[in-house]
mmCIF file of C-alpha atoms in Angstrom:
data_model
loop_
_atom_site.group_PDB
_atom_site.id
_atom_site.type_symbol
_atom_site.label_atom_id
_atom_site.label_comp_id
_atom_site.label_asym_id
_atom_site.label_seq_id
_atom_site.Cartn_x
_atom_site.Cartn_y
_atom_site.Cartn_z
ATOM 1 C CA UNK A 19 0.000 0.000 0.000
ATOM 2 C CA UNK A 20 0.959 3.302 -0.415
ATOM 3 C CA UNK A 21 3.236 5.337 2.040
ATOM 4 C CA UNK A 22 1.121 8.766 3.482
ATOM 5 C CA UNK A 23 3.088 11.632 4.682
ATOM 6 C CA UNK A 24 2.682 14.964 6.683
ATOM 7 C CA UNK A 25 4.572 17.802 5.758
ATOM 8 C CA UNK A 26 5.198 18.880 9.183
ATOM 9 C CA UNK A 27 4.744 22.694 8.231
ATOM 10 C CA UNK A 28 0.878 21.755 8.884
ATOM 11 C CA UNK A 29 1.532 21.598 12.423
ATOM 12 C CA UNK A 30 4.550 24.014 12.837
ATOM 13 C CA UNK A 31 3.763 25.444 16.432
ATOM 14 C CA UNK A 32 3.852 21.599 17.854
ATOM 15 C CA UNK A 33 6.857 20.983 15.920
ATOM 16 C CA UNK A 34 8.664 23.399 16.857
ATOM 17 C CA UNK A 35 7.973 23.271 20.600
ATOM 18 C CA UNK A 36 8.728 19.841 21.061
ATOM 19 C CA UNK A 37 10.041 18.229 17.550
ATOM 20 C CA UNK A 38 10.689 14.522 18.743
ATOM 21 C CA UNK A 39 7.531 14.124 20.891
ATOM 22 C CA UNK A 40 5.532 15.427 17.399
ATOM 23 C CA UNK A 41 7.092 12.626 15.659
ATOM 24 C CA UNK A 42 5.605 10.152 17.898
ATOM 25 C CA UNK A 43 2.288 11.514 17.778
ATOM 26 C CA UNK A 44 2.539 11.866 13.901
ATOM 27 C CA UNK A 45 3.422 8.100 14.036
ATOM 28 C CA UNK A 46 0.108 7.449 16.442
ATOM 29 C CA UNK A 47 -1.878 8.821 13.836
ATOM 30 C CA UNK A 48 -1.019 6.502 11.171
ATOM 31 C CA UNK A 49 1.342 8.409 8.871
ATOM 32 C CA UNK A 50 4.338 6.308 7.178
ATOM 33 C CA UNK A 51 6.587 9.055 6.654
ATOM 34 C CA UNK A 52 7.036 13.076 7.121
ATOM 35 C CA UNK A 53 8.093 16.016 5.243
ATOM 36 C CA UNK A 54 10.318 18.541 7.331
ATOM 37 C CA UNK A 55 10.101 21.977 7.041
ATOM 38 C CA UNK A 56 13.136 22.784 9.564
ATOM 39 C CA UNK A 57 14.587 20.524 12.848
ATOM 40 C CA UNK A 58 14.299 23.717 15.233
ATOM 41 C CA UNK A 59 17.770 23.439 16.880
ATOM 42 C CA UNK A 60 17.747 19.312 17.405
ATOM 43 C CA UNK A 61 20.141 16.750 15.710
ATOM 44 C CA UNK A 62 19.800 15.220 12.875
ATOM 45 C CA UNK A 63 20.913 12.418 14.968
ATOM 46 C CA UNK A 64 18.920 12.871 17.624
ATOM 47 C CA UNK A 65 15.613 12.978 14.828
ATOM 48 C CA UNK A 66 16.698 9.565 13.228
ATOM 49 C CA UNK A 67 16.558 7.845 16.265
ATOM 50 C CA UNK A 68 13.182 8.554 16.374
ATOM 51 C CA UNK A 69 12.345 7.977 13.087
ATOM 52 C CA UNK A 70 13.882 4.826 13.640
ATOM 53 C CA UNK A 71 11.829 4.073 16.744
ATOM 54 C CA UNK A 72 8.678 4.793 15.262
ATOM 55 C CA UNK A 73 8.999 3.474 11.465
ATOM 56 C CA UNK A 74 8.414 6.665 10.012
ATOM 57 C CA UNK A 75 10.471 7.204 7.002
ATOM 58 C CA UNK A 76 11.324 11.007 5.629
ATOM 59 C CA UNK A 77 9.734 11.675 2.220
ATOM 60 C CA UNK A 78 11.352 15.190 1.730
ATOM 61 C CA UNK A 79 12.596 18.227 3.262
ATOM 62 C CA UNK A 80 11.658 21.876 2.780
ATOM 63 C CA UNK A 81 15.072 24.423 2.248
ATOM 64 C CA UNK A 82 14.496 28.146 2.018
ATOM 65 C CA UNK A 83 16.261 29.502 -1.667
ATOM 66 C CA UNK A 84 19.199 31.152 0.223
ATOM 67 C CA UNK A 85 20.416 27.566 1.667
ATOM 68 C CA UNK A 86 20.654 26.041 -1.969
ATOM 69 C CA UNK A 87 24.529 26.992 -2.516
ATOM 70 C CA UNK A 88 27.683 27.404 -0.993
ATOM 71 C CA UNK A 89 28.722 26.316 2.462
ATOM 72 C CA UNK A 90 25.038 26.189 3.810
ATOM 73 C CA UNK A 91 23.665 23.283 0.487
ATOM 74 C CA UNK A 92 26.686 20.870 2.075
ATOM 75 C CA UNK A 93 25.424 21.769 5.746
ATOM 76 C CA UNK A 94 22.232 20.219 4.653
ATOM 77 C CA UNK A 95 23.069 17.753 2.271
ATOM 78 C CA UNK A 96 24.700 15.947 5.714
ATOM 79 C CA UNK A 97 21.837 16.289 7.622
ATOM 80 C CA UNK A 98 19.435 14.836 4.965
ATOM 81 C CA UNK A 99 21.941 11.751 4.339
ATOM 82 C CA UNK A 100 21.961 11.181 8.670
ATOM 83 C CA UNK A 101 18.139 11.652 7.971
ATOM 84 C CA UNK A 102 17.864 8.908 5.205
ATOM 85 C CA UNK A 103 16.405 11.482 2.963
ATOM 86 C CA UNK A 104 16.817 11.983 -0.936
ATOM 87 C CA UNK A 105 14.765 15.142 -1.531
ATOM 88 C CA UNK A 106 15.050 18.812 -0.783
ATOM 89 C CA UNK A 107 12.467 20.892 -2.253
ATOM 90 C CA UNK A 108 12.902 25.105 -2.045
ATOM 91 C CA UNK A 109 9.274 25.517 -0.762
ATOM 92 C CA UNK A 110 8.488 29.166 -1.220
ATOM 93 C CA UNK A 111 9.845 32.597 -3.135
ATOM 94 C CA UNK A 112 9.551 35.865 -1.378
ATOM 95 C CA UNK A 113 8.008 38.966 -2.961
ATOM 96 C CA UNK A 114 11.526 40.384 -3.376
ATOM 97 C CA UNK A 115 13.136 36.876 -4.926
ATOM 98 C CA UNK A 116 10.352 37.126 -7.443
ATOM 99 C CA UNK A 117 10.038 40.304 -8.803
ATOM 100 C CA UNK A 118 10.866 39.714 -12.781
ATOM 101 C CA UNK A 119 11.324 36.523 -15.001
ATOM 102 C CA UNK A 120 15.116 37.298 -14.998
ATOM 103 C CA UNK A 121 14.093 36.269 -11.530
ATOM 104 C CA UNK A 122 12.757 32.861 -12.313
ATOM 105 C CA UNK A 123 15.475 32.294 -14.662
ATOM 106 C CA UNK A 124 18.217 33.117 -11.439
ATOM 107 C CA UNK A 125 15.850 31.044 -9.133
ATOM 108 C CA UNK A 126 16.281 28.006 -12.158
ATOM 109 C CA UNK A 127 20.108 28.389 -12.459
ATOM 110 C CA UNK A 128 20.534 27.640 -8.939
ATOM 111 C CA UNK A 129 17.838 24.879 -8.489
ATOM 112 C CA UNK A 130 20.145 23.662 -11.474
ATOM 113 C CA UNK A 131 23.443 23.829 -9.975
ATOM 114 C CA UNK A 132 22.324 22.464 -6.060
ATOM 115 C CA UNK A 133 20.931 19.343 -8.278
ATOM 116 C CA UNK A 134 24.229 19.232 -10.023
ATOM 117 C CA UNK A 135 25.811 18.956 -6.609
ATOM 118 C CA UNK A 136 23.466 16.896 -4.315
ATOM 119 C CA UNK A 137 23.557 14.245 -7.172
ATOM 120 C CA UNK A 138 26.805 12.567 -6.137
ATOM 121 C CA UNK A 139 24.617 12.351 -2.611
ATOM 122 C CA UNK A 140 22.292 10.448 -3.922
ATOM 123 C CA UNK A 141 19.822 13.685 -3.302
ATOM 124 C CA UNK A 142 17.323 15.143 -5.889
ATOM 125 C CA UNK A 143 16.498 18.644 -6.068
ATOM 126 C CA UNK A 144 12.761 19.965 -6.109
ATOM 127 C CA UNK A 145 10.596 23.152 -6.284
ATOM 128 C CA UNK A 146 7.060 23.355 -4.697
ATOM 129 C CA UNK A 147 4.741 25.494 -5.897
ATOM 130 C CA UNK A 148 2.106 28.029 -4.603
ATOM 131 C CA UNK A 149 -0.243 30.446 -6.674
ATOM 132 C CA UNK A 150 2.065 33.063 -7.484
ATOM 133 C CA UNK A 151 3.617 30.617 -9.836
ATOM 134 C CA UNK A 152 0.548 30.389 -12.344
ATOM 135 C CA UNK A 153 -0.082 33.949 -12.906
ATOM 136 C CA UNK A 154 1.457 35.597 -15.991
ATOM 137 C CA UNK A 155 4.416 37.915 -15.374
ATOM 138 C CA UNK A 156 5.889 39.799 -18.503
ATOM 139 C CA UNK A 157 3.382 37.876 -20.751
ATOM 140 C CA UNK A 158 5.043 34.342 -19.577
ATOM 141 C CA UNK A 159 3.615 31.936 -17.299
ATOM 142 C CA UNK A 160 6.471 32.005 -13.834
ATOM 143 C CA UNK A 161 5.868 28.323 -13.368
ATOM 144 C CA UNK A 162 6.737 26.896 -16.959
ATOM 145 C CA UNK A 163 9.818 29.152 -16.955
ATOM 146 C CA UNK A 164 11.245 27.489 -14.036
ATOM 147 C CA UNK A 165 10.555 23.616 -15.833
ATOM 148 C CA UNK A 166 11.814 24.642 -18.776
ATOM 149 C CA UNK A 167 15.003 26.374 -17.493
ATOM 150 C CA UNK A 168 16.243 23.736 -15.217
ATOM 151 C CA UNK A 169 17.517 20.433 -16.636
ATOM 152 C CA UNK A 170 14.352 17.549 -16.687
ATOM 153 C CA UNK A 171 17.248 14.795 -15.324
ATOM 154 C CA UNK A 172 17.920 17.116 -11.849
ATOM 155 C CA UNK A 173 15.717 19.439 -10.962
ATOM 156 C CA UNK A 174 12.462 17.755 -9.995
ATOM 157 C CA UNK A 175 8.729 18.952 -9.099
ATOM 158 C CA UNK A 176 6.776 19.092 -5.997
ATOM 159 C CA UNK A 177 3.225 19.573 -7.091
ATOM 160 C CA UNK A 178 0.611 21.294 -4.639
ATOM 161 C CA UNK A 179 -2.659 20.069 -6.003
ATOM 162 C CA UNK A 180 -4.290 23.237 -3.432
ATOM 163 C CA UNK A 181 -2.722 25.965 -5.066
ATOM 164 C CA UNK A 182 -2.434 25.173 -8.813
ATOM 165 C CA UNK A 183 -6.446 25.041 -8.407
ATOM 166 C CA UNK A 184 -6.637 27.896 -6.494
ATOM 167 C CA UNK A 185 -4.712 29.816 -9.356
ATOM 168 C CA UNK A 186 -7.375 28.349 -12.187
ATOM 169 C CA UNK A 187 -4.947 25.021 -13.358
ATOM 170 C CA UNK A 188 -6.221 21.629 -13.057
ATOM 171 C CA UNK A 189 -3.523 19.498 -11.234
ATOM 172 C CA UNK A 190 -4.020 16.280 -13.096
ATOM 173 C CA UNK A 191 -3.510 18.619 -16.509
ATOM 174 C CA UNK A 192 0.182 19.835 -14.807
ATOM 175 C CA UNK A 193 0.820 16.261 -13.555
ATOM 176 C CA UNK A 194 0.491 14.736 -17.186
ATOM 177 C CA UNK A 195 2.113 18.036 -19.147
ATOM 178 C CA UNK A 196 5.249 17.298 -16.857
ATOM 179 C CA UNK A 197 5.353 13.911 -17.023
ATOM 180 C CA UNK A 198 7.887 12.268 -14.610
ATOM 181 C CA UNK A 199 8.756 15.826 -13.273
ATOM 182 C CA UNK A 200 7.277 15.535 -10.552
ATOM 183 C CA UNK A 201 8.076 13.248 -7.329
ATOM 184 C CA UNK A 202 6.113 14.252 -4.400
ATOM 185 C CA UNK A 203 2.392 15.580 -4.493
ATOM 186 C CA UNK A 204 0.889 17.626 -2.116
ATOM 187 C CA UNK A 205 -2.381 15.842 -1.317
ATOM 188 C CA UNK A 206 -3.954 19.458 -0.057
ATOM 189 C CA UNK A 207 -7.711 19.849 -0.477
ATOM 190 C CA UNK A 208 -9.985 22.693 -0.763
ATOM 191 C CA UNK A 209 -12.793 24.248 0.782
ATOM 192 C CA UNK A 210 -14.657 27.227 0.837
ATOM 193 C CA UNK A 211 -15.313 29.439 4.170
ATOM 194 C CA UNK A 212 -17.232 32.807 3.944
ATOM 195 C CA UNK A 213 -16.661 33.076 0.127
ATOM 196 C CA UNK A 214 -12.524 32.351 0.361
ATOM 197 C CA UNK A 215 -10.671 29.675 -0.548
ATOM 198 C CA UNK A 216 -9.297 27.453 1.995
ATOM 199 C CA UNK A 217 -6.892 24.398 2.585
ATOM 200 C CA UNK A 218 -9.067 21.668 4.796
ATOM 201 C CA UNK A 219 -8.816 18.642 6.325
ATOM 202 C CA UNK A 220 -7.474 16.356 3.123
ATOM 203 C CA UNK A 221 -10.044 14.030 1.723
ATOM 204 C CA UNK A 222 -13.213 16.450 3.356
ATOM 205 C CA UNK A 223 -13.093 18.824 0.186
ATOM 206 C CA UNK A 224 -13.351 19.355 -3.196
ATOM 207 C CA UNK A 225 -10.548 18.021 -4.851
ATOM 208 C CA UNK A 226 -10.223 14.775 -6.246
ATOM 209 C CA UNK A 227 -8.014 13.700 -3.846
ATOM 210 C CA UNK A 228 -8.654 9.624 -5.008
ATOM 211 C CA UNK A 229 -8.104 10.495 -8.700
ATOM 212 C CA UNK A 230 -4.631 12.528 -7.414
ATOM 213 C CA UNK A 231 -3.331 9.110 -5.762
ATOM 214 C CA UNK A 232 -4.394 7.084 -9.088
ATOM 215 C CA UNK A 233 -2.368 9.205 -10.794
ATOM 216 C CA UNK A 234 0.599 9.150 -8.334
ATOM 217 C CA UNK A 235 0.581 5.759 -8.783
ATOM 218 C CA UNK A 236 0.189 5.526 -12.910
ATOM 219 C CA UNK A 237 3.263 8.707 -13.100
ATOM 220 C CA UNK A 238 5.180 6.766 -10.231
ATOM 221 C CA UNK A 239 5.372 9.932 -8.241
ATOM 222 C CA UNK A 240 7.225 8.602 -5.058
ATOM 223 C CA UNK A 241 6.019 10.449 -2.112
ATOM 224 C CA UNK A 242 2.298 11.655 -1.032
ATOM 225 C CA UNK A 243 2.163 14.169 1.140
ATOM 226 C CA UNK A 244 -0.396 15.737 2.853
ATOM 227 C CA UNK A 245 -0.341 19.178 4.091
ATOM 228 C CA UNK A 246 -2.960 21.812 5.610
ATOM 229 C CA UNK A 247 -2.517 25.675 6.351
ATOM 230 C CA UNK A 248 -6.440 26.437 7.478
ATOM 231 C CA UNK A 249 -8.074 24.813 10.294
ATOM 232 C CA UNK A 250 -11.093 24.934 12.468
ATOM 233 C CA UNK A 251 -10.525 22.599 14.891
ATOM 234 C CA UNK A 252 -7.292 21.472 16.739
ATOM 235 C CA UNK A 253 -4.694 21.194 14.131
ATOM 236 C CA UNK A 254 -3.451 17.745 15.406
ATOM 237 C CA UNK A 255 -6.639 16.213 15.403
ATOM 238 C CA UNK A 256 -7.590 17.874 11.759
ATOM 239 C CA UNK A 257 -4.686 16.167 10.465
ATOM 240 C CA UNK A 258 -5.288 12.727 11.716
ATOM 241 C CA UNK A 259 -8.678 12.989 10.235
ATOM 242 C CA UNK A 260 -6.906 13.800 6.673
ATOM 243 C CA UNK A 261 -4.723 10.835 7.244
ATOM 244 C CA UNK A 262 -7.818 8.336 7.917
ATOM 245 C CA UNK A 263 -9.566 9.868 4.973
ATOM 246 C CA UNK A 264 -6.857 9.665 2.291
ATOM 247 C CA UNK A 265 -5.815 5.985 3.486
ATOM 248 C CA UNK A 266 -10.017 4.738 3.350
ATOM 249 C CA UNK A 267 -9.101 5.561 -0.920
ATOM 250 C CA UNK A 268 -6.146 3.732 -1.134
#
């Protein structure tokens, strides 16, 4: 069956007040495996153990732009080999890294050249998107610049199914356009509260979230990973009920 993740980001204030103890619960809940987004001061070391203890595997890591070269890609390139992981994905772009396409195009080059790098780690390079992405800058569309100006063979994709709906693309369309691009799909659903659109408990809203995990399985995307940023109840218990819902379609 299928391996379910968390990206931890969903649950960022537990995490980050008591990272190990999260783990556990995150394993009591029935995930397989988590996505980091930052080890808040503890050991690599220290986080295997647990990993180890529970059974959770690591199906990612998220690494701000300004950590994907020099001194600070090798820093984590040894942390995510002590973790057992193979993919870092640059999560996000700030207002100021994306200003112009010429920005794109810089973010691209050095997507291409931490790829070039973390290969002879045995760790792939990906970039997640959000909405921003979709919208046309200088008549071109931000998110096809970055595919097509980073090399197919290194730089990878991390799809979020949420956003590239919320921007007006259909994720399946994306998923087959960029075939074998992308390796880890964010399994984020949608709902609608007082006329906005809103991340929700995965499984509970509108997206095809059963269809998205056919698909993962037809494109051989290797991780699934859920992730929520809008909740209504107790985050911890939201997330175990996207967990329950997305494994009752496997």
């Amino acid at each position: 069956m299928r391996k379910i993740g968390l990206q931890l980001y969903s649950i960022q204030s537990e995490a980050e007040k008591d990272l190990l103890g999260t783990l556990g619960k995150v394993s009591d809940m029935g995930y397989d495996s988590v996505q980091f987004a930052g080890l808040f001061g503890i050991s690599a070391k220290e986080v295997k153990k647990v990993l180890d203890s529970t059974g959770l595997t690591v199906a990612g890591a998220h690494i701000p732009l300004d950590r994907f070269s020099g001194e600070a890609l090798k820093i984590h390139m040894d942390e995510q080999i002590v973790l057992g992981n193979d993919l870092m994905i640059m999560p996000y772009l700030t207002e100021e890294q994306r200003q112009s396409i010429d920005d794109y195009k810089r973010v691209a080059e050095t997507l291409n050249e931490a790829a070039f790098r973390s290969k002879e780690y045995g760790i792939r390079v990906a970039y997640h998107n959000h909405d921003f992405e979709f919208y046309k800058l200088e008549g071109r569309i931000p998110f096809d610049v970055v595919f097509q100006e980073t090399d197919p063979e290194l730089v990878k994709m991390e799809l979020d199914t949420y956003w590239a709906k919320y921007a007006g693309f259909e994720p399946e369309e994306l998923l087959k356009k960029y075939k074998y691009r992308c390796v880890s799909l964010h399994l984020k659903d949608m709902a609608t509260k007082d006329d906005k659109k809103v991340s929700t408990v995965a499984g509970s809203g509108i997206l095809d979230m059963k269809g998205f995990l056919k698909l993962a399985d037809e494109e051989k995307i290797n991780y699934c990973v859920i992730e929520q940023e809008y909740f209504e109840e107790n985050p911890l218990l939201e997330v175990e009920k996207g967990v329950q819902n997305i494994k009752a379609l496997l």
